[in-house]
JSON list of C-alpha atoms in Angstrom, two decimals:
[
{"chain": "G", "resi": 19, "resn": "MET", "atom": "CA", "xyz": [25.31, 396.53, 148.72]},
{"chain": "G", "resi": 20, "resn": "ARG", "atom": "CA", "xyz": [24.16, 399.42, 146.71]},
{"chain": "G", "resi": 21, "resn": "PRO", "atom": "CA", "xyz": [21.05, 401.40, 147.53]},
{"chain": "G", "resi": 22, "resn": "GLY", "atom": "CA", "xyz": [17.97, 399.98, 145.92]},
{"chain": "G", "resi": 23, "resn": "GLY", "atom": "CA", "xyz": [19.40, 396.39, 145.45]},
{"chain": "G", "resi": 24, "resn": "SER", "atom": "CA", "xyz": [16.69, 393.75, 145.48]},
{"chain": "G", "resi": 25, "resn": "ARG", "atom": "CA", "xyz": [18.90, 390.85, 146.75]},
{"chain": "G", "resi": 26, "resn": "PRO", "atom": "CA", "xyz": [18.52, 389.92, 150.40]},
{"chain": "G", "resi": 27, "resn": "ASP", "atom": "CA", "xyz": [21.53, 390.44, 152.71]},
{"chain": "G", "resi": 28, "resn": "ARG", "atom": "CA", "xyz": [23.28, 387.28, 153.78]},
{"chain": "G", "resi": 29, "resn": "THR", "atom": "CA", "xyz": [25.26, 387.24, 156.72]},
{"chain": "G", "resi": 30, "resn": "ARG", "atom": "CA", "xyz": [28.57, 385.62, 156.24]},
{"chain": "G", "resi": 31, "resn": "GLY", "atom": "CA", "xyz": [29.59, 382.39, 157.96]},
{"chain": "G", "resi": 32, "resn": "GLU", "atom": "CA", "xyz": [26.23, 380.81, 157.93]},
{"chain": "G", "resi": 33, "resn": "ARG", "atom": "CA", "xyz": [26.74, 377.45, 156.33]},
{"chain": "G", "resi": 34, "resn": "GLN", "atom": "CA", "xyz": [24.17, 374.63, 155.71]},
{"chain": "G", "resi": 35, "resn": "SER", "atom": "CA", "xyz": [24.34, 371.90, 158.36]},
{"chain": "G", "resi": 36, "resn": "ASN", "atom": "CA", "xyz": [25.81, 368.60, 158.02]},
{"chain": "G", "resi": 37, "resn": "GLU", "atom": "CA", "xyz": [23.24, 366.84, 159.89]},
{"chain": "G", "resi": 38, "resn": "GLY", "atom": "CA", "xyz": [22.44, 363.34, 158.55]},
{"chain": "G", "resi": 39, "resn": "LYS", "atom": "CA", "xyz": [25.55, 363.22, 156.44]},
{"chain": "G", "resi": 40, "resn": "LEU", "atom": "CA", "xyz": [27.97, 360.24, 156.75]},
{"chain": "G", "resi": 41, "resn": "GLU", "atom": "CA", "xyz": [31.75, 360.89, 156.53]},
{"chain": "G", "resi": 42, "resn": "PHE", "atom": "CA", "xyz": [34.24, 358.21, 155.33]},
{"chain": "G", "resi": 43, "resn": "GLN", "atom": "CA", "xyz": [37.95, 357.99, 154.92]},
{"chain": "G", "resi": 44, "resn": "GLY", "atom": "CA", "xyz": [38.69, 356.58, 151.57]},
{"chain": "G", "resi": 45, "resn": "LEU", "atom": "CA", "xyz": [41.18, 355.99, 148.62]},
{"chain": "G", "resi": 46, "resn": "VAL", "atom": "CA", "xyz": [40.72, 357.55, 145.09]},
{"chain": "G", "resi": 47, "resn": "THR", "atom": "CA", "xyz": [40.93, 354.55, 142.73]},
{"chain": "G", "resi": 48, "resn": "GLU", "atom": "CA", "xyz": [40.09, 356.28, 139.57]},
{"chain": "G", "resi": 49, "resn": "ALA", "atom": "CA", "xyz": [39.76, 359.63, 137.91]},
{"chain": "G", "resi": 50, "resn": "LEU", "atom": "CA", "xyz": [36.55, 359.94, 135.80]},
{"chain": "G", "resi": 51, "resn": "PRO", "atom": "CA", "xyz": [35.57, 362.59, 133.31]},
{"chain": "G", "resi": 52, "resn": "ASN", "atom": "CA", "xyz": [33.64, 365.82, 134.50]},
{"chain": "G", "resi": 53, "resn": "ALA", "atom": "CA", "xyz": [35.57, 365.93, 137.82]},
{"chain": "G", "resi": 54, "resn": "MET", "atom": "CA", "xyz": [34.08, 362.79, 139.17]},
{"chain": "G", "resi": 55, "resn": "PHE", "atom": "CA", "xyz": [36.21, 360.12, 141.13]},
{"chain": "G", "resi": 56, "resn": "ARG", "atom": "CA", "xyz": [35.64, 356.54, 142.34]},
{"chain": "G", "resi": 57, "resn": "VAL", "atom": "CA", "xyz": [36.50, 356.35, 145.94]},
{"chain": "G", "resi": 58, "resn": "THR", "atom": "CA", "xyz": [36.88, 353.06, 148.18]},
{"chain": "G", "resi": 59, "resn": "CYS", "atom": "CA", "xyz": [36.08, 353.54, 151.56]},
{"chain": "G", "resi": 60, "resn": "GLU", "atom": "CA", "xyz": [38.40, 352.00, 154.08]},
{"chain": "G", "resi": 61, "resn": "THR", "atom": "CA", "xyz": [36.15, 351.30, 157.06]},
{"chain": "G", "resi": 62, "resn": "GLU", "atom": "CA", "xyz": [33.08, 350.13, 155.06]},
{"chain": "G", "resi": 63, "resn": "LYS", "atom": "CA", "xyz": [33.55, 348.17, 151.85]},
{"chain": "G", "resi": 64, "resn": "LEU", "atom": "CA", "xyz": [31.82, 350.72, 149.96]},
{"chain": "G", "resi": 65, "resn": "ASP", "atom": "CA", "xyz": [32.62, 352.08, 146.28]},
{"chain": "G", "resi": 66, "resn": "VAL", "atom": "CA", "xyz": [31.51, 355.56, 146.13]},
{"chain": "G", "resi": 67, "resn": "LEU", "atom": "CA", "xyz": [31.07, 357.77, 142.95]},
{"chain": "G", "resi": 68, "resn": "ALA", "atom": "CA", "xyz": [32.24, 361.22, 144.36]},
{"chain": "G", "resi": 69, "resn": "SER", "atom": "CA", "xyz": [32.56, 364.72, 143.03]},
{"chain": "G", "resi": 70, "resn": "ILE", "atom": "CA", "xyz": [34.62, 367.65, 144.37]},
{"chain": "G", "resi": 71, "resn": "SER", "atom": "CA", "xyz": [33.17, 370.04, 146.95]},
{"chain": "G", "resi": 72, "resn": "GLY", "atom": "CA", "xyz": [32.62, 373.66, 146.06]},
{"chain": "G", "resi": 73, "resn": "ARG", "atom": "CA", "xyz": [35.43, 374.98, 148.35]},
{"chain": "G", "resi": 74, "resn": "MET", "atom": "CA", "xyz": [37.89, 372.55, 147.01]},
{"chain": "G", "resi": 75, "resn": "ARG", "atom": "CA", "xyz": [37.05, 373.46, 143.55]},
{"chain": "G", "resi": 76, "resn": "ARG", "atom": "CA", "xyz": [37.17, 377.21, 144.45]},
{"chain": "G", "resi": 77, "resn": "PHE", "atom": "CA", "xyz": [40.82, 376.82, 145.79]},
{"chain": "G", "resi": 78, "resn": "PHE", "atom": "CA", "xyz": [42.07, 374.51, 142.86]},
{"chain": "G", "resi": 79, "resn": "ILE", "atom": "CA", "xyz": [42.82, 371.49, 144.95]},
{"chain": "G", "resi": 80, "resn": "LYS", "atom": "CA", "xyz": [43.95, 368.81, 142.80]},
{"chain": "G", "resi": 81, "resn": "ILE", "atom": "CA", "xyz": [43.01, 365.20, 143.41]},
{"chain": "G", "resi": 82, "resn": "LEU", "atom": "CA", "xyz": [44.77, 362.27, 141.69]},
{"chain": "G", "resi": 83, "resn": "PRO", "atom": "CA", "xyz": [44.33, 358.45, 141.96]},
{"chain": "G", "resi": 84, "resn": "GLY", "atom": "CA", "xyz": [46.00, 357.26, 145.21]},
{"chain": "G", "resi": 85, "resn": "ASP", "atom": "CA", "xyz": [45.14, 360.26, 147.33]},
{"chain": "G", "resi": 86, "resn": "ARG", "atom": "CA", "xyz": [43.59, 359.62, 150.72]},
{"chain": "G", "resi": 87, "resn": "VAL", "atom": "CA", "xyz": [40.45, 361.80, 150.90]},
{"chain": "G", "resi": 88, "resn": "THR", "atom": "CA", "xyz": [37.35, 362.33, 153.23]},
{"chain": "G", "resi": 89, "resn": "VAL", "atom": "CA", "xyz": [34.08, 361.70, 151.62]},
{"chain": "G", "resi": 90, "resn": "GLU", "atom": "CA", "xyz": [30.56, 363.00, 152.64]},
{"chain": "G", "resi": 91, "resn": "VAL", "atom": "CA", "xyz": [27.75, 360.59, 151.75]},
{"chain": "G", "resi": 92, "resn": "SER", "atom": "CA", "xyz": [24.22, 360.92, 151.89]},
{"chain": "G", "resi": 93, "resn": "PRO", "atom": "CA", "xyz": [22.34, 358.17, 153.88]},
{"chain": "G", "resi": 94, "resn": "TYR", "atom": "CA", "xyz": [19.73, 358.02, 151.13]},
{"chain": "G", "resi": 95, "resn": "ASP", "atom": "CA", "xyz": [22.12, 357.11, 148.39]},
{"chain": "G", "resi": 96, "resn": "PRO", "atom": "CA", "xyz": [25.39, 355.68, 149.76]},
{"chain": "G", "resi": 97, "resn": "ASN", "atom": "CA", "xyz": [26.79, 355.14, 146.30]},
{"chain": "G", "resi": 98, "resn": "ARG", "atom": "CA", "xyz": [27.27, 358.95, 145.63]},
{"chain": "G", "resi": 99, "resn": "GLY", "atom": "CA", "xyz": [29.09, 361.45, 147.59]},
{"chain": "G", "resi": 100, "resn": "ARG", "atom": "CA", "xyz": [31.26, 364.65, 147.74]},
{"chain": "G", "resi": 101, "resn": "ILE", "atom": "CA", "xyz": [34.95, 364.75, 148.51]},
{"chain": "G", "resi": 102, "resn": "THR", "atom": "CA", "xyz": [35.36, 367.28, 151.21]},
{"chain": "G", "resi": 103, "resn": "TYR", "atom": "CA", "xyz": [39.17, 367.05, 152.22]},
{"chain": "G", "resi": 104, "resn": "ARG", "atom": "CA", "xyz": [42.21, 365.70, 150.73]},
{"chain": "G", "resi": 105, "resn": "HIS", "atom": "CA", "xyz": [44.76, 364.39, 153.33]},
{"chain": "G", "resi": 106, "resn": "LYS", "atom": "CA", "xyz": [48.35, 365.21, 153.02]}
]
């Protein structure tokens, strides 16, 4: 950083913890506008409205209906989540 900068230094590698988050495997059933997807979870009979995580967006990972994905869901609202991984 340049001398005199006002932003605090951030150490690389520190990430927000995933405590309290639930992870499910699911199948993308529908692609919706604004990069949202409807995912049906395999273990729980749960229909989740999910968006793409920031890292997947950054590396331009494409998600299509029929893909198997890992969805991270908040325990407070199990109907919304974030797609964190697309399985091959």
